[in-house]
Coordinates of C-alpha atoms and ligand atoms in Angstrom, one line a residue:
M270 CA -85.0 266.9 -118.3
P271 CA -87.6 270.3 -117.1
A272 CA -85.1 273.0 -116.7
A273 CA -86.4 273.7 -113.1
A274 CA -84.4 270.2 -112.6
L275 CA -81.1 272.1 -113.5
L276 CA -81.3 275.6 -111.8
P277 CA -80.0 274.0 -108.5
F278 CA -76.0 274.2 -110.1
T279 CA -76.5 278.1 -111.5
A280 CA -77.8 280.8 -109.4
V281 CA -81.3 281.9 -109.1
P282 CA -82.5 284.5 -111.3
S283 CA -82.9 287.6 -108.5
R284 CA -84.2 290.7 -110.4
K285 CA -83.3 292.9 -107.3
S286 CA -80.2 292.2 -107.3
A287 CA -78.9 292.5 -110.6
G288 CA -75.7 293.8 -110.7
P289 CA -73.5 295.8 -113.6
T290 CA -71.5 291.5 -114.8
S291 CA -75.4 289.9 -115.0
F292 CA -78.0 289.9 -117.7
R293 CA -81.1 291.3 -118.1
L294 CA -84.2 288.3 -118.6
T295 CA -84.1 288.8 -122.3
E296 CA -80.2 288.8 -122.7
K297 CA -80.1 285.5 -120.9
F298 CA -83.5 284.2 -123.0
I299 CA -81.0 284.9 -126.2
L300 CA -78.5 283.3 -124.7
L301 CA -80.0 280.4 -124.0
L302 CA -81.6 280.2 -127.8
V303 CA -77.7 280.4 -128.7
F304 CA -76.5 278.1 -126.5
S305 CA -79.7 275.6 -127.6
A306 CA -78.9 275.5 -130.9
F307 CA -75.3 274.9 -130.9
I308 CA -75.8 272.0 -128.9
T309 CA -78.5 270.5 -131.0
L310 CA -75.3 271.4 -133.9
C311 CA -73.0 269.8 -132.2
F312 CA -75.5 266.4 -132.0
G313 CA -76.3 266.2 -135.5
A314 CA -73.0 266.3 -136.5
I315 CA -72.8 263.8 -134.5
F316 CA -75.0 261.5 -136.2
F317 CA -74.4 262.4 -139.6
L318 CA -70.4 260.9 -139.0
P319 CA -69.9 257.2 -140.0
D320 CA -70.7 254.5 -137.4
S321 CA -72.2 257.1 -134.9
S322 CA -75.3 254.7 -133.4
K323 CA -72.5 252.2 -132.3
L324 CA -71.3 255.4 -130.2
L325 CA -73.9 256.3 -128.5
S326 CA -75.9 253.2 -128.2
G327 CA -72.8 251.3 -126.2
V328 CA -71.0 254.5 -124.8
F329 CA -73.4 257.5 -124.1
F330 CA -77.1 256.0 -124.5
H331 CA -78.5 252.5 -123.4
S332 CA -81.7 254.2 -125.4
S333 CA -84.2 251.3 -125.5
A334 CA -85.2 251.7 -128.9
V335 CA -81.5 251.7 -130.2
E336 CA -81.1 248.3 -127.9
T337 CA -84.3 246.6 -129.1
N338 CA -83.9 246.5 -132.4
T339 CA -80.5 245.3 -132.4
R340 CA -81.7 242.1 -130.0
T341 CA -84.6 241.6 -132.8
G342 CA -82.6 241.9 -135.6
T343 CA -84.6 244.6 -137.3
V344 CA -81.6 246.8 -138.1
S345 CA -80.7 245.1 -140.8
G346 CA -79.5 247.6 -144.0
S347 CA -78.2 250.9 -144.5
G348 CA -81.7 252.2 -145.3
S349 CA -83.4 251.8 -141.7
A350 CA -79.9 252.6 -139.7
V351 CA -81.0 256.4 -141.8
A352 CA -84.4 256.5 -140.6
N353 CA -83.1 255.2 -137.4
D354 CA -81.3 258.4 -137.0
E355 CA -83.7 260.7 -138.6
R356 CA -86.3 259.2 -135.9
I357 CA -83.7 260.2 -133.5
L358 CA -82.4 263.3 -134.8
A359 CA -86.6 264.4 -134.4
K360 CA -87.0 263.3 -131.0
I361 CA -83.7 265.2 -130.3
R362 CA -85.6 268.6 -131.8
K363 CA -88.8 267.4 -130.2
D364 CA -86.7 267.4 -126.6
H365 CA -85.0 270.9 -127.6
E366 CA -88.6 272.8 -128.2
N367 CA -89.5 271.5 -125.1
A368 CA -86.6 272.5 -123.0
L369 CA -86.8 276.3 -125.1
L370 CA -90.7 276.4 -123.7
E371 CA -90.0 275.5 -120.5
A372 CA -86.8 277.3 -120.0
K373 CA -89.4 280.5 -121.7
D374 CA -91.8 279.2 -119.3
T375 CA -89.4 279.8 -116.3
L376 CA -87.5 282.6 -117.0
Q377 CA -91.1 284.1 -116.6
K378 CA -91.8 283.1 -112.9
R379 CA -90.8 285.1 -109.5
P380 CA -87.8 283.7 -107.7
E381 CA -89.2 282.2 -105.1
E382 CA -91.3 280.0 -107.3
I383 CA -88.5 278.6 -109.1
K384 CA -87.1 277.8 -105.4
Q385 CA -90.0 275.9 -104.9
E386 CA -90.3 274.1 -108.2
I387 CA -86.6 273.1 -108.0
M388 CA -87.1 271.8 -104.0
K389 CA -90.2 269.7 -105.5
E390 CA -88.3 268.5 -108.3
K391 CA -85.5 267.4 -106.1
E392 CA -87.2 265.9 -103.4
K393 CA -89.1 263.9 -106.0
L394 CA -85.8 262.8 -107.5
L395 CA -84.6 261.5 -103.9
R396 CA -88.1 259.7 -103.3
E397 CA -87.7 257.7 -105.9
G398 CA -84.4 257.2 -106.0
L399 CA -84.7 255.9 -102.1
G400 CA -88.3 254.2 -103.3
Q401 CA -86.0 251.6 -105.3
G402 CA -83.7 250.5 -102.4
G403 CA -81.4 252.6 -103.6
G404 CA -81.2 254.5 -100.6
D405 CA -78.6 257.2 -99.6
V406 CA -78.9 258.7 -96.0
D407 CA -76.8 261.7 -97.0
R408 CA -79.8 262.6 -99.3
L409 CA -82.8 262.2 -97.4
P410 CA -85.2 264.9 -97.9
S411 CA -85.0 267.9 -95.0
V412 CA -88.2 267.5 -92.4
E413 CA -89.4 270.2 -90.5
Y414 CA -88.8 268.9 -87.2
Q415 CA -91.2 270.0 -84.1
R416 CA -90.9 269.0 -80.5
P417 CA -94.5 266.7 -80.0
P418 CA -96.0 268.0 -76.8
G419 CA -94.7 266.6 -73.4
A420 CA -91.0 265.8 -74.1
T421 CA -89.8 267.3 -71.0
G422 CA -91.4 267.3 -67.1
H423 CA -91.5 269.1 -64.4
E424 CA -91.8 268.4 -60.6
P425 CA -94.4 266.7 -59.2
S426 CA -96.1 269.4 -56.6
D427 CA -96.6 266.4 -53.9
P428 CA -93.2 265.5 -52.1
Q429 CA -94.0 262.0 -51.4
T430 CA -93.8 261.8 -55.2
K431 CA -91.4 264.2 -56.2
E432 CA -88.7 263.1 -53.6
R433 CA -89.6 259.0 -55.2
R434 CA -88.6 260.1 -58.9
A435 CA -86.0 261.7 -57.7
K436 CA -85.2 258.5 -56.9
I437 CA -85.2 256.7 -59.4
K438 CA -83.0 259.5 -61.3
E439 CA -80.4 258.0 -58.8
M440 CA -81.2 254.7 -59.9
M441 CA -80.4 256.4 -63.7
E442 CA -77.2 257.9 -62.3
H443 CA -75.7 254.5 -60.8
S444 CA -76.2 252.6 -63.9
W445 CA -75.4 254.9 -66.6
G446 CA -72.2 255.5 -64.6
G447 CA -70.7 252.4 -64.2
Y448 CA -71.6 251.6 -67.6
K449 CA -69.7 254.6 -68.8
R450 CA -66.9 253.6 -66.5
Y451 CA -66.2 249.9 -67.1
A452 CA -67.9 248.5 -70.3
W453 CA -68.2 251.9 -72.7
G454 CA -69.5 250.9 -76.2
A455 CA -69.9 247.3 -75.4
N456 CA -73.1 246.3 -74.9
E457 CA -73.9 245.8 -71.4
L458 CA -72.3 246.0 -68.3
R459 CA -71.3 242.6 -66.3
P460 CA -71.9 245.1 -62.9
I461 CA -70.0 242.7 -60.4
S462 CA -67.1 242.1 -62.8
K463 CA -67.0 245.6 -63.9
Q464 CA -66.7 244.8 -67.7
G465 CA -68.6 244.7 -71.0
H466 CA -71.3 241.9 -71.9
S467 CA -72.8 240.7 -75.1
S468 CA -75.3 238.9 -76.2
N469 CA -75.5 237.1 -79.4
L470 CA -78.7 239.1 -80.5
F471 CA -76.5 242.5 -81.3
G472 CA -74.3 240.4 -83.8
G473 CA -71.3 242.8 -83.8
L474 CA -73.0 245.5 -83.5
K475 CA -71.9 247.6 -80.6
G476 CA -73.5 250.1 -78.0
A477 CA -76.7 249.1 -77.8
N478 CA -77.3 250.2 -73.7
I479 CA -76.1 253.8 -75.3
V480 CA -79.3 253.8 -77.7
D481 CA -81.1 252.2 -75.8
A482 CA -80.8 254.7 -72.7
L483 CA -80.8 257.7 -75.5
D484 CA -84.7 259.0 -74.7
T485 CA -84.2 258.1 -70.9
L486 CA -81.2 260.6 -70.8
Y487 CA -83.6 263.2 -72.3
I488 CA -86.1 262.3 -70.4
M489 CA -84.5 262.4 -66.7
E490 CA -83.2 265.8 -68.0
M491 CA -79.7 264.1 -67.9
Y492 CA -78.6 266.2 -70.5
D493 CA -75.0 265.9 -70.0
D494 CA -74.6 262.4 -70.2
F495 CA -77.3 262.7 -73.7
D496 CA -74.9 264.8 -75.3
E497 CA -71.6 261.9 -74.5
A498 CA -74.1 259.9 -76.0
T499 CA -74.7 261.8 -78.3
D500 CA -71.0 262.0 -79.6
W501 CA -70.8 258.0 -79.7
V502 CA -73.3 257.4 -81.8
E503 CA -72.1 260.2 -84.3
K504 CA -68.6 258.8 -84.0
N505 CA -68.6 255.3 -83.4
L506 CA -72.1 253.6 -84.2
D507 CA -71.6 251.4 -87.4
F508 CA -73.6 249.8 -89.2
S509 CA -71.3 248.4 -92.1
L510 CA -70.0 244.9 -90.4
N511 CA -70.3 241.4 -92.0
T512 CA -71.9 240.3 -88.5
E513 CA -75.6 238.4 -88.1
V514 CA -77.9 240.2 -86.0
S515 CA -81.2 239.3 -84.6
V516 CA -83.9 241.4 -86.8
F517 CA -86.5 242.3 -84.6
E518 CA -83.8 243.1 -81.6
V519 CA -81.6 245.8 -83.6
N520 CA -85.3 247.3 -84.5
I521 CA -86.6 247.4 -81.2
R522 CA -83.3 248.8 -79.5
F523 CA -81.4 250.6 -82.3
V524 CA -84.0 251.4 -84.8
G525 CA -86.5 252.7 -81.8
G526 CA -83.9 254.1 -79.2
L527 CA -82.5 256.3 -82.1
L528 CA -86.2 257.3 -83.4
S529 CA -87.1 258.1 -80.2
A530 CA -83.8 260.1 -79.7
Y531 CA -84.6 261.8 -83.0
Y532 CA -87.8 262.8 -81.9
L533 CA -86.9 264.4 -78.2
S534 CA -84.0 266.4 -79.3
G535 CA -84.5 267.0 -83.2
K536 CA -81.0 266.0 -83.7
E537 CA -80.7 265.2 -87.3
V538 CA -77.8 263.1 -86.4
F539 CA -80.4 260.2 -84.8
R540 CA -82.8 260.4 -88.2
K541 CA -79.8 259.8 -90.6
K542 CA -78.8 256.9 -88.3
A543 CA -81.9 255.1 -88.0
V544 CA -82.7 255.3 -91.7
E545 CA -79.9 253.9 -92.4
L546 CA -80.2 250.8 -89.7
G547 CA -83.6 250.9 -91.6
E548 CA -82.0 250.5 -95.3
K549 CA -79.6 247.6 -93.8
L550 CA -82.5 245.7 -92.1
L551 CA -84.7 245.5 -95.6
P552 CA -82.9 242.5 -97.2
A553 CA -84.6 240.6 -94.8
F554 CA -87.9 240.8 -96.1
K555 CA -86.3 239.4 -99.2
T556 CA -88.7 235.6 -99.0
P557 CA -91.9 234.2 -100.9
T558 CA -93.8 235.9 -98.3
G559 CA -92.5 238.8 -97.8
I560 CA -92.9 237.7 -94.2
P561 CA -89.0 238.1 -92.7
W562 CA -86.0 236.4 -91.2
A563 CA -85.7 236.3 -87.8
L564 CA -81.5 236.9 -88.5
L565 CA -79.8 238.6 -91.0
N566 CA -76.5 239.7 -91.9
L567 CA -76.0 243.5 -92.5
K568 CA -73.3 243.1 -94.8
S569 CA -74.5 239.9 -97.7
G570 CA -78.4 240.7 -96.8
I571 CA -78.4 236.8 -96.0
G572 CA -81.5 235.9 -93.4
R573 CA -82.6 232.5 -91.9
N574 CA -84.7 231.8 -89.4
W575 CA -83.7 230.4 -85.8
P576 CA -82.8 226.7 -86.1
W577 CA -85.3 226.1 -83.3
A578 CA -87.9 227.8 -84.6
S579 CA -90.8 225.0 -86.1
G580 CA -89.3 223.8 -89.6
G581 CA -87.5 227.1 -90.0
S582 CA -90.9 229.7 -88.9
S583 CA -90.5 233.0 -88.5
I584 CA -91.8 234.0 -85.3
L585 CA -95.3 236.2 -84.4
A586 CA -93.8 238.7 -82.2
E587 CA -91.0 239.6 -84.2
Y588 CA -92.2 239.8 -87.6
G589 CA -95.3 241.5 -86.2
T590 CA -93.2 244.0 -84.2
L591 CA -91.7 246.0 -86.7
H592 CA -94.6 248.4 -87.3
L593 CA -94.4 251.3 -85.5
E594 CA -90.4 251.5 -86.6
F595 CA -91.2 251.4 -90.1
M596 CA -94.0 253.7 -90.1
H597 CA -91.8 256.4 -88.8
L598 CA -89.2 255.2 -90.9
S599 CA -91.3 256.0 -94.3
K600 CA -92.0 259.3 -92.5
L601 CA -88.9 260.3 -91.9
S602 CA -87.2 259.2 -95.6
G603 CA -89.5 259.9 -98.0
N604 CA -89.2 256.3 -98.5
P605 CA -92.6 254.4 -98.8
E606 CA -90.9 251.2 -98.5
F607 CA -90.7 250.3 -94.5
A608 CA -94.2 251.3 -94.9
Q609 CA -95.1 248.7 -97.7
K610 CA -93.2 245.8 -96.1
V611 CA -94.8 246.1 -92.4
M612 CA -98.5 246.5 -94.3
N613 CA -97.6 243.3 -96.6
I614 CA -96.5 240.9 -92.9
R615 CA -100.4 242.7 -92.1
K616 CA -101.7 241.3 -95.3
V617 CA -100.8 237.9 -95.4
L618 CA -101.8 237.6 -91.4
E619 CA -105.3 239.0 -92.2
H620 CA -105.5 236.3 -95.1
L621 CA -104.4 233.9 -93.0
D622 CA -107.5 231.3 -90.9
K623 CA -106.6 231.9 -87.6
P624 CA -107.4 228.7 -85.5
Q625 CA -110.1 229.8 -83.0
G626 CA -109.3 233.2 -83.9
L627 CA -106.0 232.9 -82.9
Y628 CA -101.9 233.6 -84.2
P629 CA -100.2 231.0 -83.5
N630 CA -96.6 231.9 -82.6
Y631 CA -95.1 230.2 -85.4
L632 CA -95.5 231.3 -89.6
N633 CA -93.3 229.7 -92.1
P634 CA -91.8 232.3 -94.3
N635 CA -91.5 230.5 -97.4
S636 CA -95.0 228.8 -97.8
G637 CA -97.2 231.0 -95.6
Q638 CA -98.2 228.8 -93.9
W639 CA -98.5 228.2 -89.6
G640 CA -96.2 226.0 -88.0
Q641 CA -97.0 225.3 -84.5
H642 CA -99.9 225.8 -82.9
H643 CA -98.7 227.3 -80.3
V644 CA -99.9 230.9 -78.7
S645 CA -99.2 232.8 -76.2
V646 CA -99.4 236.4 -75.2
G647 CA -96.4 236.1 -73.4
G648 CA -93.0 235.2 -75.1
L649 CA -92.7 234.4 -79.0
G650 CA -96.6 236.4 -79.1
D651 CA -96.2 239.4 -76.8
S652 CA -96.1 242.6 -79.0
F653 CA -97.6 241.5 -82.2
Y654 CA -100.8 242.7 -79.9
E655 CA -99.5 245.5 -78.7
Y656 CA -98.5 246.8 -82.1
L657 CA -101.8 245.9 -83.6
L658 CA -103.3 248.1 -81.0
K659 CA -100.7 251.3 -81.1
A660 CA -100.6 251.0 -84.7
W661 CA -104.3 252.4 -84.3
I662 CA -103.4 254.5 -81.5
M663 CA -100.1 255.6 -83.4
S664 CA -101.5 256.4 -87.1
D665 CA -104.0 258.9 -85.3
K666 CA -106.5 256.7 -84.9
T667 CA -107.4 256.1 -88.2
D668 CA -105.9 253.0 -89.4
E669 CA -109.3 250.9 -88.7
E670 CA -107.9 248.0 -89.9
A671 CA -105.6 247.4 -87.1
K672 CA -107.7 248.5 -84.3
K673 CA -110.3 245.7 -85.4
M674 CA -107.3 243.3 -85.8
Y675 CA -106.5 243.8 -82.0
Y676 CA -109.8 243.9 -80.5
D677 CA -110.5 240.6 -82.7
A678 CA -107.5 238.7 -81.3
L679 CA -108.3 240.4 -77.7
Q680 CA -111.8 238.4 -77.7
A681 CA -110.3 235.2 -78.9
I682 CA -107.7 235.6 -76.0
E683 CA -110.0 236.1 -73.2
T684 CA -112.6 233.0 -74.8
N685 CA -109.4 230.7 -74.9
L686 CA -106.4 231.9 -73.0
I687 CA -107.3 234.0 -70.0
R688 CA -108.6 232.1 -66.3
K689 CA -109.4 232.9 -63.2
S690 CA -107.8 230.4 -60.7
S691 CA -109.0 229.2 -57.6
G692 CA -108.1 231.5 -55.3
G693 CA -109.7 234.0 -58.0
L694 CA -106.2 235.4 -59.5
T695 CA -106.6 236.5 -63.3
Y696 CA -104.1 235.1 -65.3
I697 CA -103.4 234.6 -69.1
A698 CA -102.2 230.6 -70.0
E699 CA -100.1 229.3 -73.5
W700 CA -102.0 227.2 -76.0
K701 CA -100.4 224.6 -77.5
G702 CA -102.6 222.7 -80.4
G703 CA -105.9 223.2 -77.9
L704 CA -104.5 222.5 -74.9
L705 CA -103.8 224.5 -72.1
E706 CA -100.2 225.0 -70.2
H707 CA -101.6 227.2 -66.9
K708 CA -98.4 229.1 -67.0
M709 CA -97.9 232.8 -67.1
G710 CA -95.0 234.3 -68.1
H711 CA -92.9 237.7 -66.5
L712 CA -93.1 238.8 -70.3
T713 CA -97.1 237.9 -70.1
C714 CA -97.2 240.9 -67.9
F715 CA -96.9 243.4 -70.2
A716 CA -101.0 242.9 -70.9
G717 CA -102.3 244.8 -68.0
G718 CA -100.9 247.8 -69.6
M719 CA -102.1 247.2 -72.8
I720 CA -105.7 245.7 -71.8
A721 CA -105.8 249.0 -69.8
L722 CA -104.2 251.5 -72.9
G723 CA -107.2 250.2 -75.6
A724 CA -109.8 250.0 -73.5
D725 CA -111.3 253.4 -74.1
G726 CA -111.2 252.3 -77.7
A727 CA -112.6 248.6 -76.8
P728 CA -116.0 248.0 -79.3
G729 CA -119.4 247.5 -77.4
D730 CA -119.7 248.4 -73.8
Q731 CA -116.6 246.9 -73.0
T732 CA -114.8 249.9 -71.7
G733 CA -115.2 249.1 -68.5
H734 CA -114.6 245.6 -68.3
Q735 CA -111.0 245.4 -70.2
M736 CA -110.4 248.1 -67.2
E737 CA -111.3 245.5 -64.8
L738 CA -109.1 243.0 -66.9
A739 CA -106.4 244.7 -66.5
A740 CA -106.7 245.8 -63.0
E741 CA -106.9 241.8 -62.4
I742 CA -103.8 241.0 -64.4
A743 CA -101.9 244.0 -62.8
R744 CA -103.1 242.3 -59.3
T745 CA -102.0 238.8 -60.4
C746 CA -98.1 240.3 -61.3
H747 CA -97.9 242.4 -58.2
E748 CA -98.6 238.7 -56.6
S749 CA -96.4 237.4 -58.4
Y750 CA -93.6 239.4 -56.8
A751 CA -95.3 239.6 -53.2
R752 CA -95.2 235.8 -53.0
T753 CA -91.3 235.2 -53.4
T754 CA -88.5 235.7 -51.0
L755 CA -86.7 238.7 -52.3
K756 CA -89.8 240.6 -53.2
L757 CA -89.3 240.1 -57.4
G758 CA -91.1 238.2 -59.4
P759 CA -89.7 235.4 -60.7
E760 CA -89.5 234.5 -65.2
A761 CA -93.0 232.3 -65.1
F762 CA -95.2 231.5 -62.7
R763 CA -97.6 228.8 -62.4
F764 CA -101.8 227.9 -61.4
D765 CA -101.4 224.4 -61.5
G766 CA -100.5 221.6 -58.7
G767 CA -101.8 223.6 -55.7
V768 CA -99.5 226.4 -56.4
E769 CA -101.2 230.0 -57.6
A770 CA -98.9 233.4 -59.3
I771 CA -95.0 231.2 -58.4
A772 CA -92.7 229.4 -60.1
T773 CA -92.2 225.8 -59.5
R774 CA -89.5 224.9 -62.0
Q775 CA -85.5 225.8 -60.8
N776 CA -85.1 227.3 -64.8
E777 CA -88.8 229.8 -64.2
K778 CA -87.3 231.6 -61.1
Y779 CA -84.6 234.1 -62.0
F780 CA -85.2 237.8 -62.8
I781 CA -83.0 239.6 -65.4
L782 CA -84.4 243.1 -64.0
R783 CA -87.3 243.4 -66.7
P784 CA -90.1 245.9 -66.5
E785 CA -93.0 244.2 -67.7
V786 CA -95.1 244.6 -63.9
I787 CA -93.6 248.0 -63.9
E788 CA -95.1 248.5 -67.1
T789 CA -98.2 247.5 -66.3
F790 CA -98.0 249.5 -63.0
M791 CA -97.6 253.1 -64.8
Y792 CA -99.9 252.4 -67.6
M793 CA -102.5 251.6 -64.6
W794 CA -101.8 254.6 -62.6
R795 CA -101.8 257.1 -66.0
F796 CA -105.8 255.3 -66.4
T797 CA -107.2 254.9 -63.0
H798 CA -104.9 257.2 -60.3
D799 CA -105.6 254.4 -57.8
P800 CA -102.3 255.1 -55.4
K801 CA -101.7 251.0 -54.7
Y802 CA -99.9 251.2 -58.1
R803 CA -97.5 254.4 -57.0
D804 CA -97.3 251.7 -53.8
W805 CA -96.6 249.1 -55.7
G806 CA -94.0 250.1 -58.0
W807 CA -92.4 251.5 -54.6
E808 CA -92.1 248.2 -53.3
A809 CA -90.3 247.0 -56.4
V810 CA -87.9 250.1 -56.3
Q811 CA -86.8 249.1 -52.9
A812 CA -86.6 245.0 -53.6
L813 CA -83.8 246.9 -56.7
E814 CA -81.9 248.5 -54.3
Q815 CA -81.5 245.6 -51.6
H816 CA -81.4 242.9 -54.0
C817 CA -80.1 244.2 -57.0
R818 CA -78.4 247.0 -56.6
V819 CA -74.0 246.1 -56.7
G820 CA -71.1 248.2 -56.6
V821 CA -71.6 249.5 -60.2
G822 CA -75.0 248.8 -61.5
Y823 CA -78.0 246.6 -61.3
S824 CA -77.9 242.7 -61.9
G825 CA -80.6 240.0 -62.7
I826 CA -81.0 237.3 -59.9
R827 CA -81.0 233.4 -60.2
D828 CA -83.3 232.6 -58.1
V829 CA -86.2 234.8 -56.4
Y830 CA -86.9 232.2 -53.7
A831 CA -83.7 232.1 -52.2
A832 CA -82.7 233.9 -48.9
S833 CA -80.1 235.7 -50.7
P834 CA -79.5 236.3 -53.7
S835 CA -77.2 234.9 -56.5
H836 CA -76.1 237.2 -59.3
D837 CA -76.1 236.7 -63.2
D838 CA -73.9 240.1 -63.4
V839 CA -75.5 241.1 -66.4
Q840 CA -77.1 244.6 -66.4
Q841 CA -79.5 244.5 -69.7
S842 CA -80.0 247.0 -71.9
F843 CA -83.8 247.6 -71.3
Y844 CA -83.1 248.0 -67.7
Q845 CA -82.0 251.3 -68.3
A846 CA -84.5 251.7 -71.1
E847 CA -88.0 250.6 -70.2
T848 CA -87.2 249.3 -66.5
L849 CA -86.3 252.7 -64.9
K850 CA -87.9 255.0 -67.6
Y851 CA -91.3 253.4 -66.6
L852 CA -91.0 253.7 -62.9
Y853 CA -89.9 257.5 -63.5
L854 CA -92.8 258.3 -65.3
L855 CA -94.9 257.1 -62.9
F856 CA -93.5 259.1 -60.2
S857 CA -94.0 261.9 -62.8
E858 CA -96.8 264.0 -63.8
D859 CA -98.9 262.3 -66.4
D860 CA -97.9 265.8 -69.2
H861 CA -95.0 264.3 -69.2
I862 CA -95.2 262.2 -72.6
P863 CA -98.7 262.0 -72.7
S864 CA -100.5 259.2 -73.4
D865 CA -102.4 261.1 -76.7
H866 CA -99.3 262.6 -78.6
W867 CA -96.7 259.6 -77.5
V868 CA -96.9 256.1 -77.7
F869 CA -93.7 253.5 -76.5
N870 CA -92.6 251.0 -78.8
T871 CA -92.4 247.5 -77.3
E872 CA -88.4 249.0 -75.5
A873 CA -90.6 251.4 -74.2
H874 CA -89.1 254.3 -76.9
P875 CA -92.2 256.5 -77.5
L876 CA -92.9 257.4 -80.6
P877 CA -95.3 260.3 -81.4
V878 CA -98.3 259.7 -82.7
I879 CA -98.6 260.6 -86.3
R880 CA -101.3 263.1 -87.0
K881 CA -103.2 263.3 -90.2
D882 CA -102.7 267.8 -90.0
S883 CA -100.4 269.5 -89.0
T884 CA -102.5 271.2 -86.2
D885 CA -101.6 268.4 -83.8
K886 CA -104.9 267.5 -82.6
P887 CA -106.0 264.2 -81.5
H888 CA -108.3 263.4 -84.5
K889 CA -111.4 262.3 -83.4
D890 CA -112.3 258.5 -83.5
K891 CA -116.0 258.2 -84.7
S892 CA -115.7 254.5 -85.4
S893 CA -115.5 253.4 -82.0
A894 CA -119.3 252.1 -81.9
Ligands
LIG942 C1 -88.0 243.9 -73.8 O1 -87.0 243.3 -74.8 C2 -89.2 244.2 -75.0 O2 -89.8 244.7 -73.9 C3 -89.4 243.2 -75.4 O3 -90.8 242.9 -76.7 C4 -89.6 241.8 -74.8 N1 -89.1 241.8 -72.8 C5 -88.0 242.6 -73.6 C6 -87.2 243.2 -71.6 O4 -88.5 241.9 -70.7

């Protein structure tokens, strides 16, 4: 063991501060020599005691040399036992000589050098410990916190925009206030019956709304509320539960929310909790392919898949939506395991044959084979594509593999799934074994924003085309709102049987405060500054106020085509995490959470771009052809 590793527990030598009771360097060296000689003597004595090898091998050491010999039966007589003892003694002598040389070397160094070595050694040990899955978050390496640019904003100069932005903040205050008063600590609020609500996605975990809303509170400068929420996280957020959770939901809402809160505020508690939870999720990857299970018991580490998912398959949008958070977990913990897990998912997918270049929604984690050939840019597929693009952007545009996979996938989607209705609306259909279902989900509407975000780096001369495509999708999604009675969009809308952008099935007519359409308006505004996107966002605000705002919060609606709303009495946690945050940023200046420094995870939690150097200047992407 290098002497440097022992020094943290002793005083760091300092020539300047040598007091009357301290020793000079030469005296220290002599003391060290005497001490070492004494230790050598003691060890030697132990070895020459009768039958000492049993004591050593059984109690003190699990020496591989001794154990191997015993197992293979090569230690047979007393002659070989003596030879063995001599070998061990020689090794001890050698180790001590080395230790003395190192000690001498160390004592000749300057205190600062010694300090640095100690730090390095500590971090190395920590990395090794964490890398073996034996993580202990109390031993996280220290990281220098630097707030990424644009964590805080300023008021827009245009009076109307300023007023609208203030209105969105008031909406947040209303919905947060209701949650705080009636459901504090629960996962979500029932704003009509004024009580807590939870879905089984979170199992016994608590406080989804708090963790999901942390960054929105910070971004909207609701700092007192942010502090209260921080306090709750510190004292109550507990992952050591015998409970089964959705790996995807817990990752995007809890891990993502904690990471964002850390990067915005610099508070260590969030880094600690994010890594602690990340470690709890690692057993989900224990499958023959490394494609994780959908559900995981946090205590036992036993995973399984949704019983309804094509012959025990994992789901593309779930296992494909871990990359951003896990890359940050590795960065903040020094544990490469997180990054390795998600890079392995990438490798498995890369090597699989893709029907028409498309990624089916189902993949069996045992066999590594696709399940049913269903393809969707909405539910079950959506955020996988989003994370390919954002992995590239978040890597400071150095992750070329992710970039290629994203643009290739988008090409296949355009060829096979994107269609134009007879009325001129562009939509993204779903693909079932080669047949198209002419239906587009509310969830699919995020794709307008994604395509706009990626247009700039598109290969060839596709940038303009991709921006047009993004604008067309935004228009279609706006139409899906405009064609309802309540001016809020249905869960899914169809383009068949003579209808366009309208839900035809009763079970597709609900609106649960989802963000995707507003998310796309926000990106389109940022990249075009066409005022229609702010106008469309404002239309949605008015509809939310008129139909979803209830006594102590906001509620989903059962049928957006009904003359008056029937409420479902649930304020989803993504309403504060995403819908209100994207609305607020739509009416903010572009330099608040700017797109060249942050990427939003799929739950709208901003994560900073990981720069290749410390200057925090964007890396020049030379490879876009
Ligand atoms: C959010 O939890 C995330 O955006 C997820 O990717 C899918 N959609 C919901 C909100 O609609």
